[in-house]
């Protein structure tokens, strides 16, 4: 199938622009590596111009003095626009990222819901009055941070762009968004919809370019007041170093190596389905992927047999095809990295139970497909048991006692999410409190709503997105003391 090549521009100061040096980058469909679009390859100068535009917009009375209820109405309008355009957005997401259309539709719906949720909070960001010794009035003002830079990864392009854009706008910040260089299309569309919804010029800017040039400039620009970084822990550490030089606020949403713990009293068919979906959704490219499964020895054999059978029956193919259950990984380099980990796992002594190769189907030859892969006998010392593979690779380990399972689950530098499977309330809550993670799901996996905090412990991040708590990050607190004597 030949695809109509789309040419996109980027949004800076309310204008649709090419890169200042005229260069563009090709955007590929990961299911066949055909070029589907071209986007401007922004330069440092373009990044600087975007920060400048956001700074000017932040100080403009049109935005600064806007009634917070009106900001809420703009976000409500944006919610409606995302919903009206959901078919186009979902299609674009699938063509660019590779995930199934059903998943993309879910992501677009999630993005709309994030705008809806924060629309309702825009006029409820309140300070407090504080009792102090007599004849004084003491209160706090909650003020926006200023210019916020949003660095977005490629695995959930629209959902993660919305996750930080919504609270940033609700709190009155102005935004420079840099989507991933490989999946920028829906973020550009989101910029277009934000403008249509009534955000004044310069309030939302979208620059498309590389992490090493544009991203690195944005996170070290002195005029930036807050950075929201979602990506790998390796890049996150570089971003924190750059931010430290200007004492810029950071919110870090990083990687995970998330455990499921399945006890013998669990609803086993439900747990098998969730363990499978928790690693093979989006071809395993989720920070929250349940990439390690600890299964109790008394149910181990039957559980693993059934899991492997169900995995073997999965239909792999292009995300746009209705029958597809798992699409490709997002890039050729990701495919190479995942297959490299499979080789490591085999050499380290883990037993490959299923997958581990490119699929044989010649129809899929040109795409970045990897079979859904399952290893058993994995330990925390092996790369497959400790590194975030960010692909469709599950590691299974048998356990005897609860203590042993919790110890192995915590034996990682990451601490993002965990799944517990049991019908015993005491076990469920006891293990939930002992897992060193920022979020736990009991008898389902994963559960995240725009209203529930999401963030990592340990190397998985700093701070929280989602929920009222997220607004803490997007605002700063000023204390005012008035002498009434
Ligand atoms: P990445 O770190 O390679 O890139 C993320 C973003 O950072 C991209 O936009 C990239 O261009 C930019 N970037 C790269 N170098 C930069 C630099 N020096 N300065 C500033 N920006 C730079 O991550 P990725 O491969 O795109 O995404 C996968 C990672 O994201 C995984 O580790 C995954 O777990 C994590 N992730 C975390 C969450 C979460 O909420 N915790 C959500 C999704 C993804």
Short mmCIF file of C-alpha atoms and ligand atoms in Angstrom, two decimals:
data_model
loop_
_atom_site.label_atom_id
_atom_site.label_comp_id
_atom_site.label_asym_id
_atom_site.label_seq_id
_atom_site.Cartn_x
_atom_site.Cartn_y
_atom_site.Cartn_z
CA UNK A 1 0.00 0.00 0.00
CA UNK A 2 1.40 3.43 -0.85
CA UNK A 3 0.82 6.07 1.72
CA UNK A 4 0.19 9.75 1.10
CA UNK A 5 3.24 11.51 2.59
CA UNK A 6 2.17 14.12 5.13
CA UNK A 7 4.33 17.20 5.77
CA UNK A 8 4.03 18.68 9.24
CA UNK A 9 5.25 21.95 10.69
CA UNK A 10 5.98 22.78 14.30
CA UNK A 11 4.19 25.28 16.49
CA UNK A 12 6.23 28.17 17.88
CA UNK A 13 4.67 31.35 19.24
CA UNK A 14 1.37 30.60 17.52
CA UNK A 15 3.00 30.22 14.07
CA UNK A 16 3.41 27.00 12.08
CA UNK A 17 7.09 26.83 11.17
CA UNK A 18 9.72 24.80 9.37
CA UNK A 19 13.08 24.30 11.02
CA UNK A 20 15.30 27.41 10.86
CA UNK A 21 17.82 25.48 8.74
CA UNK A 22 15.12 24.04 6.48
CA UNK A 23 15.92 20.42 7.36
CA UNK A 24 13.22 17.80 7.91
CA UNK A 25 13.17 14.28 9.40
CA UNK A 26 11.37 11.30 7.91
CA UNK A 27 8.86 9.55 10.13
CA UNK A 28 8.42 5.82 9.59
CA UNK A 29 5.60 3.32 9.98
CA UNK A 30 7.21 0.59 12.14
CA UNK A 31 5.07 -2.14 10.59
CA UNK A 32 6.88 -1.77 7.22
CA UNK A 33 9.44 1.07 7.64
CA UNK A 34 7.79 3.15 4.92
CA UNK A 35 8.09 6.93 5.25
CA UNK A 36 4.68 8.29 6.27
CA UNK A 37 5.51 11.88 7.14
CA UNK A 38 8.14 14.57 7.36
CA UNK A 39 8.56 16.88 10.31
CA UNK A 40 10.91 19.82 10.83
CA UNK A 41 14.28 18.86 12.30
CA UNK A 42 14.44 21.68 14.83
CA UNK A 43 17.70 23.32 15.85
CA UNK A 44 18.90 24.80 19.15
CA UNK A 45 17.81 28.19 17.80
CA UNK A 46 14.28 26.86 17.24
CA UNK A 47 14.24 25.48 20.78
CA UNK A 48 15.38 28.86 22.13
CA UNK A 49 12.68 30.63 20.08
CA UNK A 50 10.04 28.31 21.54
CA UNK A 51 11.17 29.06 25.11
CA UNK A 52 11.16 32.76 24.31
CA UNK A 53 7.64 32.53 22.90
CA UNK A 54 6.46 30.62 25.99
CA UNK A 55 8.09 33.20 28.28
CA UNK A 56 6.44 36.10 26.45
CA UNK A 57 3.08 34.31 26.58
CA UNK A 58 3.51 33.62 30.31
CA UNK A 59 3.93 37.32 31.05
CA UNK A 60 1.19 38.47 28.68
CA UNK A 61 -1.92 39.78 30.50
CA UNK A 62 -4.06 37.68 28.15
CA UNK A 63 -2.81 34.48 29.83
CA UNK A 64 -1.49 35.69 33.19
CA UNK A 65 -4.70 37.52 34.07
CA UNK A 66 -7.06 35.02 32.51
CA UNK A 67 -9.84 33.92 34.86
CA UNK A 68 -8.91 30.39 35.95
CA UNK A 69 -12.47 29.29 35.11
CA UNK A 70 -11.78 30.36 31.52
CA UNK A 71 -8.62 28.26 31.46
CA UNK A 72 -10.84 25.40 32.56
CA UNK A 73 -13.27 26.12 29.71
CA UNK A 74 -10.39 26.07 27.19
CA UNK A 75 -9.39 22.64 28.53
CA UNK A 76 -13.02 21.50 28.27
CA UNK A 77 -13.06 22.63 24.65
CA UNK A 78 -9.81 20.77 24.05
CA UNK A 79 -11.36 17.63 25.58
CA UNK A 80 -14.19 17.87 23.05
CA UNK A 81 -11.81 18.45 20.14
CA UNK A 82 -9.69 15.43 21.06
CA UNK A 83 -12.86 13.31 21.19
CA UNK A 84 -14.17 14.69 17.87
CA UNK A 85 -10.84 13.90 16.20
CA UNK A 86 -10.27 10.59 17.94
CA UNK A 87 -10.43 8.43 14.81
CA UNK A 88 -7.78 10.48 13.02
CA UNK A 89 -5.59 10.74 16.12
CA UNK A 90 -5.79 6.99 16.80
CA UNK A 91 -4.96 6.12 13.20
CA UNK A 92 -2.00 8.48 13.22
CA UNK A 93 -0.78 7.01 16.50
CA UNK A 94 -0.96 3.44 15.18
CA UNK A 95 0.77 4.34 11.91
CA UNK A 96 3.55 6.12 13.78
CA UNK A 97 4.05 3.98 16.91
CA UNK A 98 2.87 0.58 15.70
CA UNK A 99 0.41 -0.35 18.46
CA UNK A 100 -2.99 -1.79 17.57
CA UNK A 101 -5.78 0.59 16.64
CA UNK A 102 -7.76 -0.64 19.65
CA UNK A 103 -4.89 0.43 21.93
CA UNK A 104 -4.51 3.79 20.17
CA UNK A 105 -8.23 4.47 20.57
CA UNK A 106 -7.83 3.74 24.28
CA UNK A 107 -4.85 6.12 24.50
CA UNK A 108 -6.76 8.93 22.75
CA UNK A 109 -9.73 8.39 25.06
CA UNK A 110 -7.32 8.53 28.01
CA UNK A 111 -5.84 11.81 26.72
CA UNK A 112 -9.31 13.36 26.41
CA UNK A 113 -10.16 12.22 29.92
CA UNK A 114 -6.94 13.84 31.26
CA UNK A 115 -7.96 17.20 29.76
CA UNK A 116 -11.47 16.77 31.13
CA UNK A 117 -10.21 16.01 34.63
CA UNK A 118 -7.81 18.96 34.81
CA UNK A 119 -10.37 21.28 33.18
CA UNK A 120 -12.44 20.79 36.31
CA UNK A 121 -9.50 21.56 38.60
CA UNK A 122 -8.31 24.79 36.93
CA UNK A 123 -10.37 27.04 39.25
CA UNK A 124 -9.83 24.93 42.36
CA UNK A 125 -6.11 25.51 42.90
CA UNK A 126 -6.22 27.13 46.31
CA UNK A 127 -3.80 28.54 48.82
CA UNK A 128 -4.46 28.50 52.55
CA UNK A 129 -4.59 30.81 55.53
CA UNK A 130 -2.22 29.82 58.33
CA UNK A 131 -2.77 30.56 62.01
CA UNK A 132 0.17 32.65 63.31
CA UNK A 133 0.65 34.80 66.46
CA UNK A 134 -2.05 37.52 66.82
CA UNK A 135 -2.46 40.70 64.75
CA UNK A 136 -1.11 39.11 61.61
CA UNK A 137 -2.69 37.58 58.53
CA UNK A 138 -0.68 34.81 56.91
CA UNK A 139 -1.66 33.12 53.69
CA UNK A 140 -0.23 31.27 50.71
CA UNK A 141 -0.67 31.89 47.01
CA UNK A 142 -0.41 29.01 44.54
CA UNK A 143 1.24 30.41 41.43
CA UNK A 144 2.17 28.69 38.17
CA UNK A 145 5.82 27.68 37.75
CA UNK A 146 6.22 29.62 34.50
CA UNK A 147 7.62 28.02 31.34
CA UNK A 148 7.46 24.23 31.53
CA UNK A 149 9.34 21.94 29.15
CA UNK A 150 7.76 18.55 28.46
CA UNK A 151 10.04 15.84 27.09
CA UNK A 152 7.89 12.95 25.89
CA UNK A 153 8.93 9.39 24.92
CA UNK A 154 7.69 7.30 21.98
CA UNK A 155 5.68 4.57 23.64
CA UNK A 156 2.51 6.53 24.52
CA UNK A 157 2.92 9.70 22.46
CA UNK A 158 -0.53 11.26 22.83
CA UNK A 159 -1.44 9.95 26.28
CA UNK A 160 1.86 11.08 27.84
CA UNK A 161 1.76 14.45 26.08
CA UNK A 162 -1.74 15.01 27.50
CA UNK A 163 -0.78 13.70 30.94
CA UNK A 164 1.54 16.66 31.56
CA UNK A 165 0.01 19.27 29.23
CA UNK A 166 -3.36 19.15 31.02
CA UNK A 167 -2.14 19.99 34.56
CA UNK A 168 0.44 22.47 33.24
CA UNK A 169 -2.26 24.50 31.47
CA UNK A 170 -4.78 24.10 34.29
CA UNK A 171 -2.23 25.69 36.64
CA UNK A 172 -1.49 28.58 34.23
CA UNK A 173 1.92 27.59 32.90
CA UNK A 174 3.08 28.01 29.31
CA UNK A 175 4.47 24.96 27.60
CA UNK A 176 7.22 23.84 25.24
CA UNK A 177 6.65 20.24 24.26
CA UNK A 178 9.29 18.07 22.62
CA UNK A 179 7.88 14.77 21.45
CA UNK A 180 10.15 11.84 20.68
CA UNK A 181 11.97 12.19 17.35
CA UNK A 182 10.38 8.95 16.14
CA UNK A 183 6.74 9.58 17.17
CA UNK A 184 5.98 13.31 16.95
CA UNK A 185 2.77 13.26 14.90
CA UNK A 186 -0.01 13.20 17.50
CA UNK A 187 1.77 15.79 19.67
CA UNK A 188 1.81 18.16 16.69
CA UNK A 189 -1.92 17.53 16.21
CA UNK A 190 -2.47 18.17 19.90
CA UNK A 191 -0.76 21.57 19.46
CA UNK A 192 -3.18 22.32 16.62
CA UNK A 193 -6.19 21.34 18.75
CA UNK A 194 -4.93 23.35 21.74
CA UNK A 195 -4.74 26.44 19.49
CA UNK A 196 -8.26 25.74 18.18
CA UNK A 197 -9.52 25.39 21.74
CA UNK A 198 -8.41 28.98 22.43
CA UNK A 199 -4.97 28.83 24.07
CA UNK A 200 -3.37 32.22 23.28
CA UNK A 201 -0.32 32.36 21.01
CA UNK A 202 2.82 30.98 22.62
CA UNK A 203 1.01 29.17 25.46
CA UNK A 204 1.51 25.78 23.77
CA UNK A 205 4.60 25.29 21.60
CA UNK A 206 5.60 22.01 19.98
CA UNK A 207 9.18 21.58 18.70
CA UNK A 208 10.19 18.48 16.81
CA UNK A 209 13.83 17.49 16.96
CA UNK A 210 16.43 15.25 18.47
CA UNK A 211 16.94 14.64 22.16
CA UNK A 212 20.66 15.28 21.90
CA UNK A 213 20.27 18.75 20.36
CA UNK A 214 16.76 20.14 20.97
CA UNK A 215 15.98 18.20 24.17
CA UNK A 216 19.40 18.93 25.66
CA UNK A 217 19.01 22.64 24.90
CA UNK A 218 15.51 22.85 26.37
CA UNK A 219 16.48 21.27 29.68
CA UNK A 220 19.45 23.59 30.12
CA UNK A 221 17.75 26.84 29.08
CA UNK A 222 17.83 29.36 31.95
CA UNK A 223 14.36 30.67 31.10
CA UNK A 224 12.75 27.29 31.75
CA UNK A 225 11.08 27.01 35.15
CA UNK A 226 10.06 23.34 35.21
CA UNK A 227 10.93 20.16 33.34
CA UNK A 228 8.63 17.19 32.97
CA UNK A 229 10.74 14.33 31.70
CA UNK A 230 9.24 10.98 30.77
CA UNK A 231 11.78 8.53 29.39
CA UNK A 232 14.64 6.24 30.29
CA UNK A 233 16.51 6.50 33.58
CA UNK A 234 19.75 6.97 31.65
CA UNK A 235 18.52 10.11 29.87
CA UNK A 236 16.67 11.20 33.00
CA UNK A 237 19.95 11.39 34.90
CA UNK A 238 21.47 13.62 32.18
CA UNK A 239 18.39 15.84 32.28
CA UNK A 240 18.69 16.17 36.07
CA UNK A 241 22.35 17.16 35.78
CA UNK A 242 21.49 19.85 33.23
CA UNK A 243 18.55 21.07 35.32
CA UNK A 244 20.73 21.25 38.45
CA UNK A 245 22.93 23.88 36.85
CA UNK A 246 19.98 26.28 36.70
CA UNK A 247 18.20 24.91 39.80
CA UNK A 248 15.20 24.05 37.59
CA UNK A 249 12.35 21.98 39.03
CA UNK A 250 12.17 18.44 37.66
CA UNK A 251 9.46 15.80 37.51
CA UNK A 252 10.92 12.46 36.47
CA UNK A 253 8.84 9.58 35.13
CA UNK A 254 11.33 6.84 34.28
CA UNK A 255 11.57 3.12 33.61
CA UNK A 256 10.41 -0.03 35.36
CA UNK A 257 11.06 -3.75 35.79
CA UNK A 258 7.72 -4.49 37.33
CA UNK A 259 6.81 -7.70 39.15
CA UNK A 260 3.64 -9.75 39.28
CA UNK A 261 3.35 -12.06 42.27
CA UNK A 262 0.83 -14.86 41.75
CA UNK A 263 -0.30 -16.78 44.86
CA UNK A 264 -2.04 -20.19 44.67
CA UNK A 265 -5.39 -18.78 45.87
CA UNK A 266 -5.65 -16.32 42.97
CA UNK A 267 -8.23 -16.43 40.17
CA UNK A 268 -5.74 -18.24 37.93
CA UNK A 269 -7.36 -17.77 34.48
CA UNK A 270 -7.72 -14.04 35.19
CA UNK A 271 -4.09 -13.83 36.36
CA UNK A 272 -2.82 -15.66 33.26
CA UNK A 273 -4.63 -13.24 30.96
CA UNK A 274 -3.38 -10.20 32.88
CA UNK A 275 0.23 -11.42 32.99
CA UNK A 276 0.06 -11.98 29.21
CA UNK A 277 -1.57 -8.59 28.47
CA UNK A 278 0.69 -6.85 30.99
CA UNK A 279 3.77 -7.65 28.92
CA UNK A 280 2.53 -8.01 25.34
CA UNK A 281 0.32 -4.89 25.15
CA UNK A 282 2.13 -2.29 23.00
CA UNK A 283 4.71 -5.02 22.28
CA UNK A 284 6.01 -4.68 25.84
CA UNK A 285 6.99 -1.04 25.42
CA UNK A 286 5.44 0.22 28.62
CA UNK A 287 7.14 1.71 31.67
CA UNK A 288 4.52 -0.26 33.64
CA UNK A 289 5.08 -3.55 31.75
CA UNK A 290 4.78 -6.54 34.08
CA UNK A 291 8.07 -7.91 32.78
CA UNK A 292 8.77 -10.26 35.71
CA UNK A 293 6.29 -12.85 36.95
CA UNK A 294 6.84 -14.70 40.22
CA UNK A 295 4.58 -17.76 40.33
CA UNK A 296 4.00 -19.94 43.40
CA UNK A 297 5.51 -23.42 43.01
CA UNK A 298 2.19 -25.21 43.72
CA UNK A 299 0.52 -23.73 40.59
CA UNK A 300 3.65 -23.14 38.55
CA UNK A 301 3.47 -25.86 35.92
CA UNK A 302 -0.16 -25.43 34.89
CA UNK A 303 0.09 -21.64 34.97
CA UNK A 304 3.14 -21.52 32.74
CA UNK A 305 1.78 -24.13 30.29
CA UNK A 306 -1.45 -22.18 29.84
CA UNK A 307 0.41 -18.84 29.56
CA UNK A 308 2.71 -20.21 26.85
CA UNK A 309 -0.26 -21.71 24.93
CA UNK A 310 -2.15 -18.44 25.02
CA UNK A 311 0.96 -16.50 23.97
CA UNK A 312 1.62 -18.87 21.07
CA UNK A 313 -1.91 -18.23 19.81
CA UNK A 314 -1.43 -14.44 19.63
CA UNK A 315 -1.79 -12.83 16.20
CA UNK A 316 1.13 -10.54 15.37
CA UNK A 317 0.75 -8.01 12.58
CA UNK A 318 0.37 -4.36 11.58
CA UNK A 319 -1.57 -2.37 14.15
CA UNK A 320 -4.09 -1.15 11.58
CA UNK A 321 -5.35 -4.70 10.89
CA UNK A 322 -8.42 -5.62 12.96
CA UNK A 323 -7.18 -9.11 13.80
CA UNK A 324 -3.82 -7.97 15.20
CA UNK A 325 -3.22 -8.57 18.90
CA UNK A 326 0.37 -7.35 19.01
CA UNK A 327 2.06 -4.87 16.66
CA UNK A 328 5.74 -4.25 15.93
CA UNK A 329 8.18 -2.51 18.26
CA UNK A 330 8.57 1.17 17.43
CA UNK A 331 11.93 1.17 15.63
CA UNK A 332 14.52 -1.03 14.00
CA UNK A 333 17.02 -0.19 16.75
CA UNK A 334 14.48 -1.29 19.41
CA UNK A 335 14.03 -4.59 17.53
CA UNK A 336 17.82 -5.12 17.59
CA UNK A 337 18.02 -4.27 21.30
CA UNK A 338 15.21 -6.70 22.20
CA UNK A 339 16.70 -9.55 20.14
CA UNK A 340 20.08 -8.80 21.77
CA UNK A 341 18.49 -9.32 25.20
CA UNK A 342 17.02 -12.64 24.06
CA UNK A 343 20.53 -13.76 23.10
CA UNK A 344 21.88 -12.58 26.48
CA UNK A 345 19.11 -14.44 28.32
CA UNK A 346 19.86 -17.70 26.55
CA UNK A 347 23.60 -17.32 27.16
CA UNK A 348 23.04 -16.47 30.83
CA UNK A 349 21.18 -19.76 31.37
CA UNK A 350 17.53 -18.69 31.33
CA UNK A 351 15.28 -21.19 29.55
CA UNK A 352 13.46 -19.86 26.46
CA UNK A 353 9.91 -21.19 26.55
CA UNK A 354 8.47 -19.29 23.62
CA UNK A 355 9.37 -16.74 20.91
CA UNK A 356 12.68 -14.91 20.84
CA UNK A 357 12.89 -14.34 17.09
CA UNK A 358 11.51 -12.24 14.26
CA UNK A 359 8.25 -13.87 13.14
CA UNK A 360 8.52 -16.22 10.12
CA UNK A 361 5.57 -14.64 8.26
CA UNK A 362 7.18 -13.05 5.12
CA UNK A 363 4.44 -10.39 5.18
CA UNK A 364 6.09 -8.96 8.31
CA UNK A 365 9.68 -9.04 7.01
CA UNK A 366 10.01 -5.29 6.49
CA UNK A 367 8.59 -4.31 9.88
CA UNK A 368 10.15 -4.27 13.35
CA UNK A 369 8.34 -7.34 14.65
CA UNK A 370 9.53 -9.54 17.52
CA UNK A 371 7.69 -12.66 18.66
CA UNK A 372 6.16 -12.49 22.13
CA UNK A 373 8.86 -14.09 24.25
CA UNK A 374 8.86 -15.98 27.55
CA UNK A 375 11.86 -17.07 29.63
CA UNK A 376 11.80 -19.18 32.80
CA UNK A 377 14.41 -19.88 35.47
CA UNK A 378 15.36 -16.21 35.46
CA UNK A 379 17.34 -14.68 38.33
CA UNK A 380 17.90 -11.07 39.35
CA UNK A 381 21.59 -11.35 38.36
CA UNK A 382 20.73 -11.97 34.70
CA UNK A 383 20.32 -9.03 32.32
CA UNK A 384 16.88 -10.33 31.29
CA UNK A 385 15.92 -10.37 34.97
CA UNK A 386 17.24 -6.92 35.84
CA UNK A 387 17.36 -4.59 32.80
CA UNK A 388 14.30 -2.83 31.44
CA UNK A 389 14.13 -4.59 28.05
CA UNK A 390 11.24 -2.45 26.78
CA UNK A 391 10.00 -5.12 24.43
CA UNK A 392 7.76 -8.22 24.51
CA UNK A 393 9.93 -10.33 26.83
CA UNK A 394 8.60 -11.88 30.04
CA UNK A 395 10.81 -13.45 32.73
CA UNK A 396 9.24 -16.09 34.94
CA UNK A 397 10.56 -17.28 38.31
CA UNK A 398 9.14 -19.85 40.75
CA UNK A 399 8.75 -19.01 44.45
CA UNK A 400 8.01 -20.94 47.66
CA UNK A 401 7.29 -18.38 50.38
CA UNK A 402 5.83 -14.87 50.45
CA UNK A 403 9.05 -13.48 51.92
CA UNK A 404 11.06 -14.99 49.09
CA UNK A 405 8.69 -13.52 46.45
CA UNK A 406 8.79 -10.04 48.00
CA UNK A 407 12.59 -10.12 48.29
CA UNK A 408 13.00 -11.13 44.63
CA UNK A 409 10.39 -8.59 43.48
CA UNK A 410 12.28 -5.80 45.27
CA UNK A 411 15.67 -6.97 43.96
CA UNK A 412 15.84 -4.26 41.27
CA UNK A 413 16.91 -0.63 41.00
CA UNK A 414 13.46 0.20 39.62
CA UNK A 415 10.31 0.75 41.65
CA UNK A 416 7.44 1.75 39.41
CA UNK A 417 4.57 -0.71 39.65
CA UNK A 418 3.59 -4.18 40.86
CA UNK A 419 0.76 -6.69 40.51
CA UNK A 420 -0.49 -8.98 43.29
CA UNK A 421 -2.77 -11.96 42.65
CA UNK A 422 -4.50 -13.53 45.66
CA UNK A 423 -7.96 -13.88 47.20
CA UNK A 424 -6.54 -13.41 50.69
CA UNK A 425 -6.99 -9.80 51.87
CA UNK A 426 -4.24 -10.05 54.46
CA UNK A 427 -1.70 -11.31 51.91
CA UNK A 428 -2.80 -8.65 49.40
CA UNK A 429 -2.40 -5.66 51.70
CA UNK A 430 0.68 -7.01 53.44
CA UNK A 431 2.51 -7.53 50.12
CA UNK A 432 1.24 -4.19 48.74
CA UNK A 433 2.87 -2.40 51.67
CA UNK A 434 6.14 -4.35 51.31
CA UNK A 435 6.68 -3.83 47.57
CA UNK A 436 9.10 -0.95 46.94
CA UNK A 437 7.04 0.58 44.13
CA UNK A 438 4.97 3.71 43.52
CA UNK A 439 1.83 1.82 42.50
CA UNK A 440 0.25 -1.58 43.10
CA UNK A 441 -2.68 -3.33 41.43
CA UNK A 442 -4.41 -6.17 43.24
CA UNK A 443 -6.21 -8.75 41.09
CA UNK A 444 -5.96 -6.62 37.95
CA UNK A 445 -3.15 -4.93 36.01
CA UNK A 446 -2.51 -1.97 35.30
CA UNK A 447 -4.90 0.57 36.73
CA UNK A 448 -4.23 4.23 36.07
CA UNK A 449 -6.73 7.03 35.76
CA UNK A 450 -6.07 10.76 35.29
CA UNK A 451 -7.29 11.19 38.88
CA UNK A 452 -4.95 8.63 40.54
CA UNK A 453 -1.30 9.51 41.28
CA UNK A 454 1.30 7.72 39.18
CA UNK A 455 5.02 7.84 39.87
CA UNK A 456 8.03 5.76 40.70
CA UNK A 457 10.10 4.85 43.74
CA UNK A 458 13.86 4.28 43.51
CA UNK A 459 15.30 4.80 39.99
CA UNK A 460 11.80 4.90 38.46
CA UNK A 461 11.36 8.58 39.09
CA UNK A 462 10.74 11.60 41.25
CA UNK A 463 7.29 13.07 41.85
CA UNK A 464 3.87 12.18 40.55
CA UNK A 465 1.74 12.73 37.49
CA UNK A 466 -2.07 12.44 37.56
CA UNK A 467 -4.45 13.39 40.31
CA UNK A 468 -4.78 16.53 42.38
CA UNK A 469 -1.28 15.89 43.76
CA UNK A 470 0.20 16.50 40.31
CA UNK A 471 -0.80 20.15 40.62
CA UNK A 472 1.70 20.50 43.48
CA UNK A 473 4.47 20.13 40.93
CA UNK A 474 2.96 22.53 38.40
CA UNK A 475 2.57 25.34 40.96
CA UNK A 476 4.83 27.08 43.45
CA UNK A 477 3.86 28.39 46.83
CA UNK A 478 4.28 31.98 47.93
CA UNK A 479 3.79 32.84 51.57
CA UNK A 480 2.40 36.30 52.39
CA UNK A 481 2.60 37.70 55.90
CA UNK A 482 0.58 40.83 56.73
CA UNK A 483 1.14 42.81 59.91
CA UNK A 484 -2.24 44.04 61.13
CA UNK A 485 -0.89 45.90 64.17
P1 LIG B 1 14.58 8.21 26.03
O1 LIG B 1 15.11 8.53 27.38
O2 LIG B 1 15.50 7.68 25.01
O3 LIG B 1 13.90 9.50 25.38
C1 LIG B 1 12.85 10.20 25.99
C2 LIG B 1 12.82 11.60 25.45
O4 LIG B 1 14.00 12.27 25.86
C3 LIG B 1 12.76 11.71 23.92
O5 LIG B 1 11.88 12.76 23.57
C4 LIG B 1 14.20 12.08 23.58
O6 LIG B 1 14.30 12.81 22.38
C5 LIG B 1 14.58 12.94 24.76
N1 LIG B 1 16.01 13.07 25.01
C6 LIG B 1 17.02 12.22 24.66
N2 LIG B 1 18.21 12.71 25.09
C7 LIG B 1 17.95 13.87 25.73
C8 LIG B 1 18.75 14.82 26.42
N3 LIG B 1 20.07 14.68 26.53
N4 LIG B 1 18.15 15.90 26.97
C9 LIG B 1 16.80 16.05 26.89
N5 LIG B 1 16.00 15.19 26.24
C10 LIG B 1 16.55 14.11 25.68
O7 LIG B 1 13.33 7.25 26.29
P2 LIG B 1 12.45 6.50 25.20
O8 LIG B 1 13.27 5.38 24.67
O9 LIG B 1 11.84 7.48 24.28
O10 LIG B 1 11.26 5.94 26.12
C11 LIG B 1 11.35 4.76 26.81
C12 LIG B 1 11.61 4.99 28.28
O11 LIG B 1 10.61 5.82 28.84
C13 LIG B 1 11.54 3.70 29.07
O12 LIG B 1 12.59 3.67 30.00
C14 LIG B 1 10.20 3.81 29.77
O13 LIG B 1 10.09 3.04 30.95
C15 LIG B 1 10.13 5.27 30.06
N6 LIG B 1 8.73 5.69 30.31
C16 LIG B 1 8.37 6.04 31.59
C17 LIG B 1 7.06 6.38 31.85
C18 LIG B 1 6.60 6.74 33.24
O14 LIG B 1 5.53 7.31 33.38
N7 LIG B 1 7.37 6.42 34.27
C19 LIG B 1 6.13 6.40 30.81
C20 LIG B 1 6.54 6.03 29.53
C21 LIG B 1 7.86 5.69 29.28
#
